[in-house]
Coordinates of C-alpha atoms in Angstrom, one line a residue:
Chain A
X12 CA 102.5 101.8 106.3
X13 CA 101.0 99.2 108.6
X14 CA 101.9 95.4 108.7
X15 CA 99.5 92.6 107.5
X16 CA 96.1 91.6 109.3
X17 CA 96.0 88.0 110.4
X18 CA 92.3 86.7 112.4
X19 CA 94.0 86.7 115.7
X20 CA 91.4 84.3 116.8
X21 CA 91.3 81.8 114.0
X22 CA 94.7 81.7 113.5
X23 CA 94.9 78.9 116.3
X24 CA 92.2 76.8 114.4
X25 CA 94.1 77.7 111.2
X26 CA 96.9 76.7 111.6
X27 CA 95.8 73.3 113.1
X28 CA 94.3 72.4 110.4
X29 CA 97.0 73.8 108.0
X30 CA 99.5 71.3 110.2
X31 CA 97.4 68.4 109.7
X32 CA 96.9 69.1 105.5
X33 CA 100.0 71.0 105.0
X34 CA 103.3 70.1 106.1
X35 CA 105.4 71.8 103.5
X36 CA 103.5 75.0 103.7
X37 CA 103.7 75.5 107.0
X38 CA 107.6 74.4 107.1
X39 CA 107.9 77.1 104.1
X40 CA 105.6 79.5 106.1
X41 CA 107.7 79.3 109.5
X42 CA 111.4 79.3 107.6
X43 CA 109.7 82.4 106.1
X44 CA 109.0 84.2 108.8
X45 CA 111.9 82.9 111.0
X46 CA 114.0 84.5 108.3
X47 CA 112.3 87.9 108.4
X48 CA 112.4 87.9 112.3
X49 CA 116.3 87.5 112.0
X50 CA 116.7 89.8 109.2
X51 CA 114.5 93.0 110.7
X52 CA 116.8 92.3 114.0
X53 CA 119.4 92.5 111.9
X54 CA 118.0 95.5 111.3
X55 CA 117.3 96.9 114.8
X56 CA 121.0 95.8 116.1
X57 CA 123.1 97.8 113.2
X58 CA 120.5 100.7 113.7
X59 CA 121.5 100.9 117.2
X60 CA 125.3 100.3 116.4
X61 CA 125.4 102.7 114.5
X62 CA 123.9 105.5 116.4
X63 CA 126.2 104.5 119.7
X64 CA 129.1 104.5 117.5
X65 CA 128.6 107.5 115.7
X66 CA 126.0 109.3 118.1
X67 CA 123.9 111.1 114.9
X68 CA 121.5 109.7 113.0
X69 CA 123.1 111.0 110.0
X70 CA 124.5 108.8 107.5
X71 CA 122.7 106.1 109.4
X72 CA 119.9 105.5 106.4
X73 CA 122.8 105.1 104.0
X74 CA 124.5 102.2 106.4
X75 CA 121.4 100.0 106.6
X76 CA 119.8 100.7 103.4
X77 CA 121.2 97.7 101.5
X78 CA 119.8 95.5 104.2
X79 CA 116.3 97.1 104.4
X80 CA 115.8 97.3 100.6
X81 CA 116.2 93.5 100.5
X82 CA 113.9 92.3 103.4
X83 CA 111.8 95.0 102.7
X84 CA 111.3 93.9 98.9
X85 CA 111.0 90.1 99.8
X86 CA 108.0 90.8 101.5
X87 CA 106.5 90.8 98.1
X88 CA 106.4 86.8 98.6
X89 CA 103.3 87.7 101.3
X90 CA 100.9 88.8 98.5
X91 CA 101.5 85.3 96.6
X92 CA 101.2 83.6 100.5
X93 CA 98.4 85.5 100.3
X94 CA 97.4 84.6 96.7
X95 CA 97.4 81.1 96.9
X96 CA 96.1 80.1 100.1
X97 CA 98.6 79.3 102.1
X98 CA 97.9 82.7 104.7
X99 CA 94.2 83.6 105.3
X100 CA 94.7 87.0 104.6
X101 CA 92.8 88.9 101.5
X102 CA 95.3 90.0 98.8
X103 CA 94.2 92.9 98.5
X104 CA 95.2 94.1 102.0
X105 CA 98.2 92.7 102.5
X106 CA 99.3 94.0 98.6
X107 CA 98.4 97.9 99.5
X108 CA 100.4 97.3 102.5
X109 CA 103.5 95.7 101.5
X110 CA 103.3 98.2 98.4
X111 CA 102.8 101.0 100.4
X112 CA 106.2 100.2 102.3
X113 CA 108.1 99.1 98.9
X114 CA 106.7 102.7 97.4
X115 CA 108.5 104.2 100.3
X116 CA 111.7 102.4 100.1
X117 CA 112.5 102.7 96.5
X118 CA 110.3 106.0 94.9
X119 CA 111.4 108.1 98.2
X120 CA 114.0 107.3 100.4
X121 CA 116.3 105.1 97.6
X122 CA 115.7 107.6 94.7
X123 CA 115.8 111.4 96.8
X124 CA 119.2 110.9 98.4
X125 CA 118.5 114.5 99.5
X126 CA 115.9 113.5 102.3
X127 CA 118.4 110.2 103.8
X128 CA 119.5 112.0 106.8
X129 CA 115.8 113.7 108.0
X130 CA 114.6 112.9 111.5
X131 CA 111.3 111.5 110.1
X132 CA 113.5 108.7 107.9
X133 CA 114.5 107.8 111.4
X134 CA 111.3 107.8 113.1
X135 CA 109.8 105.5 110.5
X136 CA 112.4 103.1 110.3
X137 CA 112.1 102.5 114.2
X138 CA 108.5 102.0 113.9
X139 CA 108.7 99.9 111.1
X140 CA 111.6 97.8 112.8
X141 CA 109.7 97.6 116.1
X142 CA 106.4 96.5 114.3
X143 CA 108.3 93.5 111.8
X144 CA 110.4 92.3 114.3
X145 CA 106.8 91.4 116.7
X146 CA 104.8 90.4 114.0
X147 CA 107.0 88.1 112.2
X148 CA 107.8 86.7 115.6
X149 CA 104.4 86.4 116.3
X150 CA 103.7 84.4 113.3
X151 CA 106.5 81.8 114.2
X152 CA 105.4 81.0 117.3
X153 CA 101.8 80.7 116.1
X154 CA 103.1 78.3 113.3
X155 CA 105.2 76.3 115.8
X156 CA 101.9 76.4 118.1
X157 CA 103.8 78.1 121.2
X158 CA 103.2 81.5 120.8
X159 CA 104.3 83.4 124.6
X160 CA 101.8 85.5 125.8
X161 CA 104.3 89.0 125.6
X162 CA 104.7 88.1 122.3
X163 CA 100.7 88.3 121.3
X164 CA 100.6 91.5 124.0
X165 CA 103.4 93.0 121.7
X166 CA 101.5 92.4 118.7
X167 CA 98.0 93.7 119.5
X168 CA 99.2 96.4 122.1
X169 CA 102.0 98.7 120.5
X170 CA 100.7 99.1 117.4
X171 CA 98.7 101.6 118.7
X172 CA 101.9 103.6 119.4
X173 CA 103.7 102.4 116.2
X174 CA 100.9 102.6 113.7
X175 CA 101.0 106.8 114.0
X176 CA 104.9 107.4 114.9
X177 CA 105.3 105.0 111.2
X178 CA 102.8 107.0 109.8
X179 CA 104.0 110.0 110.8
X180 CA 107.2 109.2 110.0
X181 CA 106.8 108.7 106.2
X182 CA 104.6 111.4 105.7
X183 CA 106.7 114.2 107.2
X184 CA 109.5 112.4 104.8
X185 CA 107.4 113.0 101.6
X186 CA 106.6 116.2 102.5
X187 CA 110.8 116.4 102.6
X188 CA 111.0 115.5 99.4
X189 CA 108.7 117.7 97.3
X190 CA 111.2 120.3 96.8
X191 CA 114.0 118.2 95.5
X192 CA 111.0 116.6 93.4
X193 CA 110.1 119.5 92.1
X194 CA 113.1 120.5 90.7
X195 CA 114.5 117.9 89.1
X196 CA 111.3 116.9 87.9
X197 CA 112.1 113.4 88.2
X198 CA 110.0 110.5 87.0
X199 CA 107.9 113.0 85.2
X200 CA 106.5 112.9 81.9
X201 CA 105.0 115.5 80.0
X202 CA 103.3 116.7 76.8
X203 CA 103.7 116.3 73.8
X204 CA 104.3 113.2 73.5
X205 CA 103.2 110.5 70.9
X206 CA 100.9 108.2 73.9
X207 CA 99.3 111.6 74.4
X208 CA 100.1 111.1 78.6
X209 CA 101.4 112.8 80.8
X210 CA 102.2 111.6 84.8
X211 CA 103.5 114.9 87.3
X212 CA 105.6 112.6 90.0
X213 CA 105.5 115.9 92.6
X214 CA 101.2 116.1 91.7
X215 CA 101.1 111.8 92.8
X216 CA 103.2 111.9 96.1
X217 CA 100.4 114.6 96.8
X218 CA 98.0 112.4 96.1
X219 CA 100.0 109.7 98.1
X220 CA 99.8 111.3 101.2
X221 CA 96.2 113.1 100.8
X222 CA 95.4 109.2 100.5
X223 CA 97.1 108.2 104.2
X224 CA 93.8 110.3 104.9
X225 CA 91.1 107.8 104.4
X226 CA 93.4 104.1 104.6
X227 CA 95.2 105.2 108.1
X228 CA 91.9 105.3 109.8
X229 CA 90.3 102.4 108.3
X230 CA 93.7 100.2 109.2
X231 CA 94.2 101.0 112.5
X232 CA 90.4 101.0 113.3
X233 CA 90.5 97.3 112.0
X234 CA 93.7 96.2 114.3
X235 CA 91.2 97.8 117.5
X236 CA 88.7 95.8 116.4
X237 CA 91.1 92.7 116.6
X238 CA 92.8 93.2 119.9
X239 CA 89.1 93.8 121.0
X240 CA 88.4 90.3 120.0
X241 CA 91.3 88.4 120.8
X242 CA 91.4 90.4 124.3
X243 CA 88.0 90.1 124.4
X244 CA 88.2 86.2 123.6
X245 CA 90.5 85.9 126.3
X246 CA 88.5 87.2 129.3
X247 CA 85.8 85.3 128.0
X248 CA 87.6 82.0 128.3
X249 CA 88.5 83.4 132.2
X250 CA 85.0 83.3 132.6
X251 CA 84.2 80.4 132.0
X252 CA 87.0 78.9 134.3
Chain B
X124 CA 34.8 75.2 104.7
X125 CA 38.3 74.8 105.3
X126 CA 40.5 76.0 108.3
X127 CA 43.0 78.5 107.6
X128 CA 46.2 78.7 110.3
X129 CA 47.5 82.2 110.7
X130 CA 50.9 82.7 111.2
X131 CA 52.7 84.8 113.4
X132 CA 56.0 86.9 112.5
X133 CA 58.1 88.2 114.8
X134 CA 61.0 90.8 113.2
X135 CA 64.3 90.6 115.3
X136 CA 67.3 92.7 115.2
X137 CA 70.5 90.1 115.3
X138 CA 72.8 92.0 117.8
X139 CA 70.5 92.8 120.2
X140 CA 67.5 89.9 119.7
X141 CA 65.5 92.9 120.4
X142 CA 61.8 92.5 118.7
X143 CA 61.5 95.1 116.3
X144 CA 58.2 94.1 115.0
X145 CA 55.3 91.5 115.8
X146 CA 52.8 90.8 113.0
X147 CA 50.4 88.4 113.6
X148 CA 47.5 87.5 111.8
X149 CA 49.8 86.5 108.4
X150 CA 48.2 84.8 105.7
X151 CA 50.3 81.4 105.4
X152 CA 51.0 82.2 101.7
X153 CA 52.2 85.8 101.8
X154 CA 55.2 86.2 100.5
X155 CA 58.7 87.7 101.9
X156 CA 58.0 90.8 100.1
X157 CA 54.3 91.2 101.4
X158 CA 55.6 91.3 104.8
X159 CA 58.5 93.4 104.1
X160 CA 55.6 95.6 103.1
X161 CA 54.2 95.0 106.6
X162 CA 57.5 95.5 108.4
X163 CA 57.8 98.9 106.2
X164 CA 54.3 100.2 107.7
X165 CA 55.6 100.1 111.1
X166 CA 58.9 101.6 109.9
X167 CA 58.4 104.2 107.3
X168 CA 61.9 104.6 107.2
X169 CA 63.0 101.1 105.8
X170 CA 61.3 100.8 102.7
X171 CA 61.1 97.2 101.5
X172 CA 64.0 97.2 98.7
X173 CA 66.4 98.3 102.1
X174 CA 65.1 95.5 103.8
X175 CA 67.1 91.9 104.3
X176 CA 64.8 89.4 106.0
X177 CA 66.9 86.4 107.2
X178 CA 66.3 83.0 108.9
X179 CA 69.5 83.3 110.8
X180 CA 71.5 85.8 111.2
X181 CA 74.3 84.3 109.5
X182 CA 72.8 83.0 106.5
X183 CA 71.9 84.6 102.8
X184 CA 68.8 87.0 102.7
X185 CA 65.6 85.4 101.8
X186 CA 64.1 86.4 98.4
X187 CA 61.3 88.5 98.1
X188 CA 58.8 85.6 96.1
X189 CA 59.5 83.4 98.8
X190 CA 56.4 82.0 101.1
X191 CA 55.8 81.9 104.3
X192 CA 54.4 78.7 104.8
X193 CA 57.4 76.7 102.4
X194 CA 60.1 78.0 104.6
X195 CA 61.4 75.9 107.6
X196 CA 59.4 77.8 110.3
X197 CA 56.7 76.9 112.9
X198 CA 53.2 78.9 113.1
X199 CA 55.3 81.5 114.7
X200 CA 58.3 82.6 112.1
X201 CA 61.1 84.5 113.7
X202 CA 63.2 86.3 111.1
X203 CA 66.1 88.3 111.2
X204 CA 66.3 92.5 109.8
X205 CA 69.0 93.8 108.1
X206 CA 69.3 97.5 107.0
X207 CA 71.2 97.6 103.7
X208 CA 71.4 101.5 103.5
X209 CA 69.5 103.4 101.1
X210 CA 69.3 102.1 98.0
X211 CA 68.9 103.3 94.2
X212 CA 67.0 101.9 91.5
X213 CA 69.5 100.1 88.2
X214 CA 67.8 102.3 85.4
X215 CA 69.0 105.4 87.6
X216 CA 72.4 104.3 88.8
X217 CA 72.9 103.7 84.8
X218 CA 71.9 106.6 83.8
X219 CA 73.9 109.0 85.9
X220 CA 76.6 106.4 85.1
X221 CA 76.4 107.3 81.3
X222 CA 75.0 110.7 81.4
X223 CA 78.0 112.3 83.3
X224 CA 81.0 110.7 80.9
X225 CA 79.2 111.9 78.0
X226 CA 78.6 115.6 79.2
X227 CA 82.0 115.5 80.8
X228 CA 84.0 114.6 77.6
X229 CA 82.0 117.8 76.0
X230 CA 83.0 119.8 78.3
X231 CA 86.4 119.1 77.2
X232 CA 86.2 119.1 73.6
X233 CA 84.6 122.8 74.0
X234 CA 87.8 123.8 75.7
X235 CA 85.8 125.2 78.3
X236 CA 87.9 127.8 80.5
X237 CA 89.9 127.0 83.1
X238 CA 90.6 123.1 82.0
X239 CA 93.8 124.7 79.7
X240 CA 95.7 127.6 79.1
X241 CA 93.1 130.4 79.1
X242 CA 94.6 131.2 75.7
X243 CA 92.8 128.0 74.4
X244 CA 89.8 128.7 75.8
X245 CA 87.0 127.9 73.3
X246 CA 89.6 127.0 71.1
X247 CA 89.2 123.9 68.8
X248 CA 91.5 121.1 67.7
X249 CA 93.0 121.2 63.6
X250 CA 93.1 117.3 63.9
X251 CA 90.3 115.3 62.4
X252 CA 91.2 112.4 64.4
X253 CA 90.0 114.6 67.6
X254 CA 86.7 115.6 66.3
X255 CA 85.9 111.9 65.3
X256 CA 87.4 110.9 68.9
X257 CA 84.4 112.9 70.2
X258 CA 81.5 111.9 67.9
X259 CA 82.6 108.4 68.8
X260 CA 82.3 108.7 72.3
X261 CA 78.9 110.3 72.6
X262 CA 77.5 108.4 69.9
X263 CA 78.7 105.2 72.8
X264 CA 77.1 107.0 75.8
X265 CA 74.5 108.5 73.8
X266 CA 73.7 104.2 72.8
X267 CA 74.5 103.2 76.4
X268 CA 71.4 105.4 77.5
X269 CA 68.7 104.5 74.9
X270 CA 70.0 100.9 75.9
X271 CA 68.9 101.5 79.4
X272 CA 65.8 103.5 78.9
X273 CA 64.5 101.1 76.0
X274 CA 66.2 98.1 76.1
X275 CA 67.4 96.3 79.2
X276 CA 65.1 94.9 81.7
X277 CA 66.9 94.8 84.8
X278 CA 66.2 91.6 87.5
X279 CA 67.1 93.2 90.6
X280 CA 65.4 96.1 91.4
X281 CA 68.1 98.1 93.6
X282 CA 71.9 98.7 94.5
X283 CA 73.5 100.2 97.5
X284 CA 73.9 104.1 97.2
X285 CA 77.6 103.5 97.8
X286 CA 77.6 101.6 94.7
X287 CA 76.3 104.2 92.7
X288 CA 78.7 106.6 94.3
X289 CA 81.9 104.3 93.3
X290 CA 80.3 103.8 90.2
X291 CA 80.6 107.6 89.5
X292 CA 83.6 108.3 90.5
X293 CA 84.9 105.9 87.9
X294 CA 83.2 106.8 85.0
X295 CA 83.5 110.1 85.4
X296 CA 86.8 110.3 86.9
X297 CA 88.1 108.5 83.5
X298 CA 85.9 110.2 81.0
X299 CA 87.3 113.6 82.6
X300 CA 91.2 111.9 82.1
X301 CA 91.0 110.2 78.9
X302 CA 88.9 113.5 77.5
X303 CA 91.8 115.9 79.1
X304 CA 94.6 114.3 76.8
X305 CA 92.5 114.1 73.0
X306 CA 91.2 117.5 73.3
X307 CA 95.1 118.7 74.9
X308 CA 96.7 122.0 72.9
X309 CA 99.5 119.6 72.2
X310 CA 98.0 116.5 71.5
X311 CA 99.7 114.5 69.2
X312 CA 97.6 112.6 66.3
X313 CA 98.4 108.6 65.8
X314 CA 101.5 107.2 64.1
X315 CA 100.1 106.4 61.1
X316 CA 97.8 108.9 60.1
X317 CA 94.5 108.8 58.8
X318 CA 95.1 105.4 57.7
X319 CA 95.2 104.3 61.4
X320 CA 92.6 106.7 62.3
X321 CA 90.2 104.9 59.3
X322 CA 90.5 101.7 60.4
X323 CA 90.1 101.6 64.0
X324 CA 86.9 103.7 63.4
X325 CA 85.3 101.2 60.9
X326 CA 86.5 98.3 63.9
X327 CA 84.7 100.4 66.4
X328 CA 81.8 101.1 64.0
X329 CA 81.2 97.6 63.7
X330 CA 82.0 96.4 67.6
X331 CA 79.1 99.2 68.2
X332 CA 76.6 97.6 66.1
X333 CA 76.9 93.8 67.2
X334 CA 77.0 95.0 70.8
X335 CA 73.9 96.8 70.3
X336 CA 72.8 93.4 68.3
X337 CA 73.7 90.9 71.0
X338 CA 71.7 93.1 73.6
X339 CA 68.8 92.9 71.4
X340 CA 69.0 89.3 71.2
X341 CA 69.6 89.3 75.0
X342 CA 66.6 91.3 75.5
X343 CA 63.9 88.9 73.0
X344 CA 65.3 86.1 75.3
X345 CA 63.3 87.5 78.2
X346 CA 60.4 89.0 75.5
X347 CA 58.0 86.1 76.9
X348 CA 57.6 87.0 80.7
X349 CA 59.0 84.1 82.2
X350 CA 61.8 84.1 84.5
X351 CA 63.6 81.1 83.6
X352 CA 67.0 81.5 82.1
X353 CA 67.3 80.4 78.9
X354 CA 70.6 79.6 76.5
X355 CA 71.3 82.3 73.9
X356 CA 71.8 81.3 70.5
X357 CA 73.1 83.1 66.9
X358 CA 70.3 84.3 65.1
X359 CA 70.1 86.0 61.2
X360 CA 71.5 88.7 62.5
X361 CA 75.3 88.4 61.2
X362 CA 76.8 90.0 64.4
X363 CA 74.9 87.4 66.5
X364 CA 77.0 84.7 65.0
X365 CA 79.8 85.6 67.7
X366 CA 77.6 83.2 70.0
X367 CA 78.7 80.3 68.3
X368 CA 82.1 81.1 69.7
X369 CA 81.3 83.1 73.4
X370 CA 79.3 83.2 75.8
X371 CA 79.2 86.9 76.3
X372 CA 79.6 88.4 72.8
X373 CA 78.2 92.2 73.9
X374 CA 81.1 92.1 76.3
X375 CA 83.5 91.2 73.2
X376 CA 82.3 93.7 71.2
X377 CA 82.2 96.2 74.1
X378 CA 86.3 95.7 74.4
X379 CA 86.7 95.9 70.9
X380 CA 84.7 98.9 70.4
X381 CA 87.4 100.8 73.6
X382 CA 90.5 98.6 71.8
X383 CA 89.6 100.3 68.6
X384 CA 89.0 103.7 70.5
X385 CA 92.4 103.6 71.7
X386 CA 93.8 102.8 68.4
X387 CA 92.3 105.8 67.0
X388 CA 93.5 108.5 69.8
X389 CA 96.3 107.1 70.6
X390 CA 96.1 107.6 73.8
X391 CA 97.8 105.6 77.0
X392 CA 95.0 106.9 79.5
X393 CA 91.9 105.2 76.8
X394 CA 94.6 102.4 76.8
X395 CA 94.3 102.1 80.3
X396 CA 90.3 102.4 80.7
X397 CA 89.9 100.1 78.1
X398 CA 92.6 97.5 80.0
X399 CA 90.5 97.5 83.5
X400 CA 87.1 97.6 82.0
X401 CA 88.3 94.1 79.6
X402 CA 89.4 92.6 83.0
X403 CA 85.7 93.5 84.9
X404 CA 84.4 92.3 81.8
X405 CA 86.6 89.2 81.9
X406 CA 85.4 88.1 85.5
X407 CA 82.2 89.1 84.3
X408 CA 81.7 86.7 81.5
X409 CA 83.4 84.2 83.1
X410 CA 80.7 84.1 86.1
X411 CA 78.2 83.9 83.6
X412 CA 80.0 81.2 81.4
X413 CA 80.4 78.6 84.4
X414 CA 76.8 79.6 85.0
X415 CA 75.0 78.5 81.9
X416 CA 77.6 75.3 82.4
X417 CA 76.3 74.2 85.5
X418 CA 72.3 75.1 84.3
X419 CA 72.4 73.7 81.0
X420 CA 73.6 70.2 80.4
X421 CA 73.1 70.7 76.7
X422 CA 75.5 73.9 76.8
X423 CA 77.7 74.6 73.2
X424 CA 80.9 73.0 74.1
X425 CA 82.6 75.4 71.7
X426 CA 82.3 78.3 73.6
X427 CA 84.7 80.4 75.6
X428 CA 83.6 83.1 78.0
X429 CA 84.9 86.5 76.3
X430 CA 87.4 86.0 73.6
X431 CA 86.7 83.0 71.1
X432 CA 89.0 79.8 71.8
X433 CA 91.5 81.7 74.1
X434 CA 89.7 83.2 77.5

């Protein structure tokens, strides 16, 4: 799904006083996200190669996959940024959403090769490119404490076009993949068996995107709320001048 | 005969500094609650357990024995209204907590239609070990609610109606799960047999009985009206000699009593209840550990919060 929520207007304060008690954090913290800038372009520029070369999206999941499986899973290091302090972010949020986007990667488009080459693998993967490559960008400058203004526009502006395309994107995808799940029954455990459990993979990616129901709204309600404030913020400070 | 100052309370809503209410008139040592009771006559909507009454907006809600004239406030109080939503009473949020499990579980052990096959319908399972799982887990619930009706006094008087909701949904939603499995067509009995089946029921006989021990012993803490927190200690009772060792026995013996369950069903879903309810309980006893710590200087150094010398 979405990207992690960062205070817009705290993060300033933040990351003064993280600069002052925290050098090797914050050097950590902007390699970090340098790193993830440049591989998510990465991203973006063999997407893009790809589809002038070949002119069909087809076959273009299987080119980049290798590349977005990795940055994609080393997001995982957020939750322990997260987890020890060093990001002011709560765990919790930033685990459902970087496991929300791992759950995508390997349970659906890595394990039902049937579904690569759908439109929606496509749409997702340009809103999720779009939407890494600002907000990582975003926190480097913020870290380095020059952050352009396009940059913050980017970041509390286009979600509101990203957030649903994404969204849309991976559930029309799962909704792809039921048959093929169905069938092979992958993943699936049933009865009997001696832990009396059983787990129905096809009945849980229902459940999955049943749950996109009650979290979308709640997550992109909460990024208005920010660009209200740091927008807000900003017109206030005109005011004053 | 001696002066007495009235004080005035005005009742403002934070956002909009609007003045809800003006008392005036207040006795100078009515308490918080009395003039939530006030505040509630003017707006029979927000009865006084909804209410939070604040100096500032920003800061913690004042509590309700709190007087007027000890708080940091000229002759004319200004105080801040918060609506916490409709709230429920603990002793009911318990008991709809317990009550639903236990019916629920029933529900499945009847193989009532439309849960299996409609061949199994009213059906009932050749396995001992099933029939035991059931008597087990009402005779919990069936404990859980005399707990709450004769035992526990309860020192807040309300929780948010959400809570009670999310509460639910839990309990139930698990009870339902765990229940589906051990009353299944093809549920598969433990390992070991009977053997296995034996021992985790004499384990989870005895976790029962010193839970229902150490809330007994929780309970005559409190037996002489006074508020003050006081340090548990082991008394006669055998089972009561796990305070030597924790701070929170009844939430040791509670995990052993669902360790022991799952033991005798052999089941991964009781496996899994009994993993997330040890962790709650966990960061329970751990709050209360570090509390007793920092209120008694004189607290046992032996003890651990949950599980003796380890956690």
């Amino acid at each position: 799904m979405a990207s992690s929520e960062e205070d817009g207007s705290a993060e300033d304060k933040e990351n003064n006083k993280k600069k002052t008690k925290r050098p090797f954090v914050t050097a950590w913290l902007t390699i970090y996200n340098i790193a993830m800038t440049a591989g998510w372009m990465v991203l973006a520029v063999a997407m893009i190669r790809f589809y002038i070369q070949k002119g069909t999206h087809k076959g273009l999941y299987k080119s980049i996959s290798r590349t977005l499986k990795f940055f994609q899973t080393f997001a995982l290091l957020e939750i322990f940024h997260c987890a020890f302090g060093m990001v002011r972010t709560s765990v919790i949020v930033t685990g459902v959403q970087v496991c929300s986007r791992i759950f995508m990667v390997w349970f659906v488009t890595h394990s039902i090769k049937q579904i690569q080459n759908e439109e929606s693998v496509v749409l997702f993967l340009v809103a999720w490119t779009v939407t890494e490559i600002t907000r990582y960008s975003f926190y480097t400058f913020s870290l380095l404490n020059h952050l352009p203004y396009f940059i913050k526009w980017a970041r509390y502006n286009l979600f509101i076009v990203l957030y649903p395309v994404g969204v849309a994107g991976e559930l029309l995808t799962i909704y792809a993949a039921l048959p093929y799940v169905r069938k092979s029954g992958m993943l699936s455990v049933r009865l009997p068996n001696k832990y009396n459990v059983s787990f129905d993979y096809y009945i849980c990616l229902i459940i999955v995107m049943l749950s996109y129901i009650p979290l979308f709204p709640q997550l992109f309600f909460h990024m208005l709320r920010q660009r209200r404030k740091v927008l807000h913020g900003e017109v206030m400070v005109e005011k004053e001048d | 005969m001696s002066r007495v100052t009235f004080f005035e309370v005005e009742i403002l809503d934070p956002k909009t500094k609007e003045q809800l209410c003006f008392l005036d008139k207040v006795e100078p040592h009515a308490t918080i609650g009395e003039i939530k009771c006030l505040f509630h006559k003017v707006y029979p909507q927000w009865y006084p357990s909804r209410q939070a009454l604040k100096l500032d907006p920003k800061r913690k809600a004042l509590k309700d024995d709190e007087i007027l004239q000890n708080l940091p406030v000229g002759t004319t109080a200004t105080l801040y209204f918060k609506d916490l939503g409709p709230q429920v009473g603990w002793t009911m949020v318990f008991l709809s907590e317990y009550a639903g499990p236990l019916f629920i579980y029933l529900l499945f052990y009847f193989r009532l239609p439309y849960i299996y096959h409609h061949k199994h319908a009213f059906t009932s399972s050749p396995y001992p070990a099933v029939t035991l799982a059931c008597v087990c887990h009402s005779i919990h619930y069936i404990k859980r609610l005399i707990e709450t009706i004769f035992v526990h006094r309860f020192s807040h008087g309300t929780m948010p109606l959400r809570n009670i909701v999310r509460n639910c949904l839990y309990y139930w939603g698990f009870a339902a799960w765990l229940a589906y499995y051990i009353n299944h067509p093809l549920y598969t009995p433990p390992y070991y047999g009977n053997k296995q089946v034996n021992y985790a029921l004499a384990m989870f006989v005895i976790c029962q009985a010193g839970n229902f021990s150490i809330h007994l012993a929780l309970n005559n803490l409190k037996s002489d009206g006074s508020k003050a927190r006081k340090i548990p200690y082991p008394t006669k009772n055998p089972f009561t000699w796990l305070f030597f060792f924790v701070s929170c026995p009844n939430y040791t013996y509670e995990a052993g009593a669902w360790f022991s369950f799952t033991i005798m069903t052999q089941c991964v879903p009781v496996g899994l209840f009994t993993l997330i309810g040890f962790i709650q309980m966990t960061i329970w006893a751990k709050g209360k550990h570090y509390t007793y710590i920092r209120e008694f200087k004189e607290y046992p150094d032996l003890r651990m919060p949950i599980i003796p010398f380890l956690l």
